[in-house]
Amino acid sequence: MTDIRTGFGYDIHRLVEGEYLLLSRIRIPSDKMIDAHSDGDIVLHALAQAIFSALGLDDIGTYFPDTTKETTGMASILLVQRALGEMEERDYRLSNVSIAIQLQRPKLAEFKPKIKESLSHILALAEDRIAVHANTGEELGPIGEGKAIACYCVTTIVKD
Ligand code: MG
Protein backbone atom coordinates (compact mmCIF):
# COMPACT_ATOMS: atom_id res chain seq x y z
CA MET A 1 0.00 0.00 0.00
CA THR A 2 1.27 3.45 -0.87
CA ASP A 3 2.00 5.61 2.16
CA ILE A 4 1.40 9.30 1.32
CA ARG A 5 2.22 12.06 3.80
CA THR A 6 1.95 15.85 3.76
CA GLY A 7 4.29 18.22 5.56
CA PHE A 8 4.05 21.94 6.25
CA GLY A 9 6.88 24.40 6.91
CA TYR A 10 6.85 28.08 7.75
CA ASP A 11 9.50 30.69 8.46
CA ILE A 12 9.73 34.45 8.90
CA HIS A 13 12.81 36.65 9.08
CA ARG A 14 13.52 40.30 9.65
CA LEU A 15 14.90 42.33 6.72
CA VAL A 16 17.84 44.67 7.27
CA GLU A 17 19.92 46.91 5.02
CA GLY A 18 21.86 44.90 2.47
CA GLU A 19 22.54 44.21 -1.18
CA TYR A 20 20.69 41.01 -1.98
CA LEU A 21 18.17 38.47 -0.73
CA LEU A 22 19.16 34.81 -0.80
CA LEU A 23 16.22 32.64 -1.94
CA SER A 24 17.01 28.99 -2.66
CA ARG A 25 20.63 29.96 -3.31
CA ILE A 26 19.62 32.60 -5.88
CA ARG A 27 20.79 36.15 -5.15
CA ILE A 28 17.94 38.59 -5.71
CA PRO A 29 19.18 42.20 -6.04
CA SER A 30 17.62 44.25 -3.25
CA ASP A 31 18.41 47.09 -0.86
CA LYS A 32 17.60 44.62 1.94
CA MET A 33 19.02 41.35 3.16
CA ILE A 34 17.61 38.62 5.38
CA ASP A 35 18.75 38.94 8.99
CA ALA A 36 19.55 35.48 10.34
CA HIS A 37 21.88 33.37 12.43
CA SER A 38 22.52 31.14 9.38
CA ASP A 39 22.88 32.37 5.79
CA GLY A 40 19.18 33.25 6.06
CA ASP A 41 17.95 31.30 3.05
CA ILE A 42 14.34 31.32 4.18
CA VAL A 43 13.02 29.19 1.29
CA LEU A 44 15.36 26.37 2.28
CA HIS A 45 14.38 26.78 5.95
CA ALA A 46 10.66 26.39 5.16
CA LEU A 47 11.40 23.52 2.79
CA ALA A 48 13.52 21.59 5.29
CA GLN A 49 10.88 22.13 7.95
CA ALA A 50 8.13 20.83 5.63
CA ILE A 51 10.11 17.62 5.03
CA PHE A 52 10.70 17.17 8.76
CA SER A 53 6.99 17.81 9.24
CA ALA A 54 5.97 15.14 6.72
CA LEU A 55 8.19 12.65 8.56
CA GLY A 56 6.58 13.49 11.89
CA LEU A 57 9.88 14.91 13.16
CA ASP A 58 10.47 18.03 15.23
CA ASP A 59 11.11 21.54 13.83
CA ILE A 60 14.50 22.51 12.37
CA GLY A 61 15.32 24.66 15.40
CA THR A 62 15.49 21.46 17.45
CA TYR A 63 18.15 19.95 15.19
CA PHE A 64 19.92 23.20 14.32
CA PRO A 65 19.59 25.63 17.26
CA ASP A 66 20.16 29.29 16.32
CA THR A 67 22.07 29.80 19.56
CA THR A 68 25.19 27.79 18.78
CA LYS A 69 28.44 28.71 17.07
CA GLU A 70 28.14 25.65 14.80
CA THR A 71 25.12 27.15 13.06
CA THR A 72 26.47 30.73 12.77
CA GLY A 73 26.47 31.66 9.09
CA MET A 74 25.59 28.07 8.24
CA ALA A 75 24.67 27.27 4.64
CA SER A 76 20.96 26.46 4.74
CA ILE A 77 21.44 23.77 2.09
CA LEU A 78 22.75 21.64 4.98
CA LEU A 79 19.30 21.77 6.59
CA VAL A 80 17.70 20.49 3.40
CA GLN A 81 20.34 17.79 2.96
CA ARG A 82 19.71 16.62 6.52
CA ALA A 83 15.96 16.54 5.89
CA LEU A 84 16.42 14.61 2.63
CA GLY A 85 18.70 12.17 4.44
CA GLU A 86 16.07 11.55 7.13
CA MET A 87 13.48 11.03 4.37
CA GLU A 88 15.60 8.61 2.35
CA GLU A 89 16.50 6.64 5.48
CA ARG A 90 12.77 5.99 5.88
CA ASP A 91 12.36 5.07 2.19
CA TYR A 92 10.19 8.05 1.24
CA ARG A 93 10.60 10.16 -1.89
CA LEU A 94 9.32 13.62 -2.67
CA SER A 95 6.17 13.78 -4.75
CA ASN A 96 5.83 17.54 -4.95
CA VAL A 97 6.87 20.77 -3.27
CA SER A 98 4.80 23.94 -3.11
CA ILE A 99 6.47 27.16 -1.97
CA ALA A 100 4.83 30.53 -1.24
CA ILE A 101 7.03 33.54 -0.53
CA GLN A 102 5.56 36.68 1.00
CA LEU A 103 7.63 39.79 0.35
CA GLN A 104 6.65 43.38 -0.36
CA ARG A 105 9.54 44.15 -2.71
CA PRO A 106 11.30 43.54 -4.99
CA LYS A 107 8.77 41.79 -7.19
CA LEU A 108 9.89 38.18 -7.56
CA ALA A 109 8.10 37.40 -10.85
CA GLU A 110 11.26 37.44 -12.96
CA PHE A 111 13.20 35.36 -10.41
CA LYS A 112 10.65 32.60 -9.82
CA PRO A 113 11.89 30.40 -12.73
CA LYS A 114 15.45 30.58 -11.36
CA ILE A 115 14.30 29.72 -7.84
CA LYS A 116 12.33 26.77 -9.22
CA GLU A 117 15.32 25.58 -11.25
CA SER A 118 17.51 25.79 -8.16
CA LEU A 119 15.01 23.79 -6.09
CA SER A 120 14.76 21.20 -8.86
CA HIS A 121 18.53 20.82 -8.77
CA ILE A 122 18.78 20.67 -4.95
CA LEU A 123 15.96 18.15 -4.63
CA ALA A 124 16.61 16.14 -7.83
CA LEU A 125 12.91 16.69 -8.53
CA ALA A 126 11.30 17.60 -11.88
CA GLU A 127 10.28 21.23 -12.23
CA ASP A 128 6.64 20.26 -12.88
CA ARG A 129 6.58 18.89 -9.32
CA ILE A 130 7.64 22.24 -7.85
CA ALA A 131 5.62 25.44 -7.53
CA VAL A 132 7.08 28.77 -6.49
CA HIS A 133 4.52 31.48 -5.78
CA ALA A 134 5.06 35.01 -4.52
CA ASN A 135 2.73 37.50 -2.89
CA THR A 136 3.26 40.97 -1.50
CA GLY A 137 2.03 41.90 1.96
CA GLU A 138 -0.44 44.40 0.42
CA GLU A 139 1.48 47.06 2.39
CA LEU A 140 -0.03 45.63 5.57
CA GLY A 141 1.88 44.67 8.72
CA PRO A 142 5.62 44.03 8.98
CA ILE A 143 5.82 42.18 5.64
CA GLY A 144 3.86 44.89 3.83
CA GLU A 145 6.06 47.56 5.41
CA GLY A 146 9.17 45.81 4.06
CA LYS A 147 10.43 44.84 7.52
CA ALA A 148 10.10 41.09 7.09
CA ILE A 149 9.89 38.21 4.65
CA ALA A 150 7.93 35.00 5.19
CA CYS A 151 7.90 31.68 3.43
CA TYR A 152 5.45 28.78 3.52
CA CYS A 153 6.07 25.31 2.13
CA VAL A 154 3.85 22.27 1.71
CA THR A 155 5.34 19.00 0.52
CA THR A 156 3.99 15.54 -0.18
CA ILE A 157 6.20 12.51 0.29
CA VAL A 158 5.48 8.96 -0.81
CA LYS A 159 6.62 5.47 0.16
CA ASP A 160 5.68 2.73 -2.32
MG1 MG B 1 14.81 30.63 9.40
GROMACS .gro file of C-alpha atoms and ligand atoms in nm:
model
  161
    1MET     CA    1   0.000   0.000   0.000
    2THR     CA    2   0.127   0.345  -0.087
    3ASP     CA    3   0.200   0.561   0.216
    4ILE     CA    4   0.140   0.930   0.132
    5ARG     CA    5   0.222   1.206   0.380
    6THR     CA    6   0.195   1.585   0.376
    7GLY     CA    7   0.429   1.822   0.556
    8PHE     CA    8   0.405   2.194   0.625
    9GLY     CA    9   0.688   2.440   0.691
   10TYR     CA   10   0.685   2.808   0.775
   11ASP     CA   11   0.950   3.069   0.846
   12ILE     CA   12   0.973   3.445   0.890
   13HIS     CA   13   1.281   3.665   0.908
   14ARG     CA   14   1.352   4.030   0.965
   15LEU     CA   15   1.490   4.233   0.672
   16VAL     CA   16   1.784   4.467   0.727
   17GLU     CA   17   1.992   4.691   0.502
   18GLY     CA   18   2.186   4.490   0.247
   19GLU     CA   19   2.254   4.421  -0.118
   20TYR     CA   20   2.069   4.101  -0.198
   21LEU     CA   21   1.817   3.847  -0.073
   22LEU     CA   22   1.916   3.481  -0.080
   23LEU     CA   23   1.622   3.264  -0.194
   24SER     CA   24   1.701   2.899  -0.266
   25ARG     CA   25   2.063   2.996  -0.331
   26ILE     CA   26   1.962   3.260  -0.588
   27ARG     CA   27   2.079   3.615  -0.515
   28ILE     CA   28   1.794   3.859  -0.571
   29PRO     CA   29   1.918   4.220  -0.604
   30SER     CA   30   1.762   4.425  -0.325
   31ASP     CA   31   1.841   4.709  -0.086
   32LYS     CA   32   1.760   4.462   0.194
   33MET     CA   33   1.902   4.135   0.316
   34ILE     CA   34   1.761   3.862   0.538
   35ASP     CA   35   1.875   3.894   0.899
   36ALA     CA   36   1.955   3.548   1.034
   37HIS     CA   37   2.188   3.337   1.243
   38SER     CA   38   2.252   3.114   0.938
   39ASP     CA   39   2.288   3.237   0.579
   40GLY     CA   40   1.918   3.325   0.606
   41ASP     CA   41   1.795   3.130   0.305
   42ILE     CA   42   1.434   3.132   0.418
   43VAL     CA   43   1.302   2.919   0.129
   44LEU     CA   44   1.536   2.637   0.228
   45HIS     CA   45   1.438   2.678   0.595
   46ALA     CA   46   1.066   2.639   0.516
   47LEU     CA   47   1.140   2.352   0.279
   48ALA     CA   48   1.352   2.159   0.529
   49GLN     CA   49   1.088   2.213   0.795
   50ALA     CA   50   0.813   2.083   0.563
   51ILE     CA   51   1.011   1.762   0.503
   52PHE     CA   52   1.070   1.717   0.876
   53SER     CA   53   0.699   1.781   0.924
   54ALA     CA   54   0.597   1.514   0.672
   55LEU     CA   55   0.819   1.265   0.856
   56GLY     CA   56   0.658   1.349   1.189
   57LEU     CA   57   0.988   1.491   1.316
   58ASP     CA   58   1.047   1.803   1.523
   59ASP     CA   59   1.111   2.154   1.383
   60ILE     CA   60   1.450   2.251   1.237
   61GLY     CA   61   1.532   2.466   1.540
   62THR     CA   62   1.549   2.146   1.745
   63TYR     CA   63   1.815   1.995   1.519
   64PHE     CA   64   1.992   2.320   1.432
   65PRO     CA   65   1.959   2.563   1.726
   66ASP     CA   66   2.016   2.929   1.632
   67THR     CA   67   2.207   2.980   1.956
   68THR     CA   68   2.519   2.779   1.878
   69LYS     CA   69   2.844   2.871   1.707
   70GLU     CA   70   2.814   2.565   1.480
   71THR     CA   71   2.512   2.715   1.306
   72THR     CA   72   2.647   3.073   1.277
   73GLY     CA   73   2.647   3.166   0.909
   74MET     CA   74   2.559   2.807   0.824
   75ALA     CA   75   2.467   2.727   0.464
   76SER     CA   76   2.096   2.646   0.474
   77ILE     CA   77   2.144   2.377   0.209
   78LEU     CA   78   2.275   2.164   0.498
   79LEU     CA   79   1.930   2.177   0.659
   80VAL     CA   80   1.770   2.049   0.340
   81GLN     CA   81   2.034   1.779   0.296
   82ARG     CA   82   1.971   1.662   0.652
   83ALA     CA   83   1.596   1.654   0.589
   84LEU     CA   84   1.642   1.461   0.263
   85GLY     CA   85   1.870   1.217   0.444
   86GLU     CA   86   1.607   1.155   0.713
   87MET     CA   87   1.348   1.103   0.437
   88GLU     CA   88   1.560   0.861   0.235
   89GLU     CA   89   1.650   0.664   0.548
   90ARG     CA   90   1.277   0.599   0.588
   91ASP     CA   91   1.236   0.507   0.219
   92TYR     CA   92   1.019   0.805   0.124
   93ARG     CA   93   1.060   1.016  -0.189
   94LEU     CA   94   0.932   1.362  -0.267
   95SER     CA   95   0.617   1.378  -0.475
   96ASN     CA   96   0.583   1.754  -0.495
   97VAL     CA   97   0.687   2.077  -0.327
   98SER     CA   98   0.480   2.394  -0.311
   99ILE     CA   99   0.647   2.716  -0.197
  100ALA     CA  100   0.483   3.053  -0.124
  101ILE     CA  101   0.703   3.354  -0.053
  102GLN     CA  102   0.556   3.668   0.100
  103LEU     CA  103   0.763   3.979   0.035
  104GLN     CA  104   0.665   4.338  -0.036
  105ARG     CA  105   0.954   4.415  -0.271
  106PRO     CA  106   1.130   4.354  -0.499
  107LYS     CA  107   0.877   4.179  -0.719
  108LEU     CA  108   0.989   3.818  -0.756
  109ALA     CA  109   0.810   3.740  -1.085
  110GLU     CA  110   1.126   3.744  -1.296
  111PHE     CA  111   1.320   3.536  -1.041
  112LYS     CA  112   1.065   3.260  -0.982
  113PRO     CA  113   1.189   3.040  -1.273
  114LYS     CA  114   1.545   3.058  -1.136
  115ILE     CA  115   1.430   2.972  -0.784
  116LYS     CA  116   1.233   2.677  -0.922
  117GLU     CA  117   1.532   2.558  -1.125
  118SER     CA  118   1.751   2.579  -0.816
  119LEU     CA  119   1.501   2.379  -0.609
  120SER     CA  120   1.476   2.120  -0.886
  121HIS     CA  121   1.853   2.082  -0.877
  122ILE     CA  122   1.878   2.067  -0.495
  123LEU     CA  123   1.596   1.815  -0.463
  124ALA     CA  124   1.661   1.614  -0.783
  125LEU     CA  125   1.291   1.669  -0.853
  126ALA     CA  126   1.130   1.760  -1.188
  127GLU     CA  127   1.028   2.123  -1.223
  128ASP     CA  128   0.664   2.026  -1.288
  129ARG     CA  129   0.658   1.889  -0.932
  130ILE     CA  130   0.764   2.224  -0.785
  131ALA     CA  131   0.562   2.544  -0.753
  132VAL     CA  132   0.708   2.877  -0.649
  133HIS     CA  133   0.452   3.148  -0.578
  134ALA     CA  134   0.506   3.501  -0.452
  135ASN     CA  135   0.273   3.750  -0.289
  136THR     CA  136   0.326   4.097  -0.150
  137GLY     CA  137   0.203   4.190   0.196
  138GLU     CA  138  -0.044   4.440   0.042
  139GLU     CA  139   0.148   4.706   0.239
  140LEU     CA  140  -0.003   4.563   0.557
  141GLY     CA  141   0.188   4.467   0.872
  142PRO     CA  142   0.562   4.403   0.898
  143ILE     CA  143   0.582   4.218   0.564
  144GLY     CA  144   0.386   4.489   0.383
  145GLU     CA  145   0.606   4.756   0.541
  146GLY     CA  146   0.917   4.581   0.406
  147LYS     CA  147   1.043   4.484   0.752
  148ALA     CA  148   1.010   4.109   0.709
  149ILE     CA  149   0.989   3.821   0.465
  150ALA     CA  150   0.793   3.500   0.519
  151CYS     CA  151   0.790   3.168   0.343
  152TYR     CA  152   0.545   2.878   0.352
  153CYS     CA  153   0.607   2.531   0.213
  154VAL     CA  154   0.385   2.227   0.171
  155THR     CA  155   0.534   1.900   0.052
  156THR     CA  156   0.399   1.554  -0.018
  157ILE     CA  157   0.620   1.251   0.029
  158VAL     CA  158   0.548   0.896  -0.081
  159LYS     CA  159   0.662   0.547   0.016
  160ASP     CA  160   0.568   0.273  -0.232
  161MG      MG  161   1.481   3.063   0.940
   0.00000   0.00000   0.00000
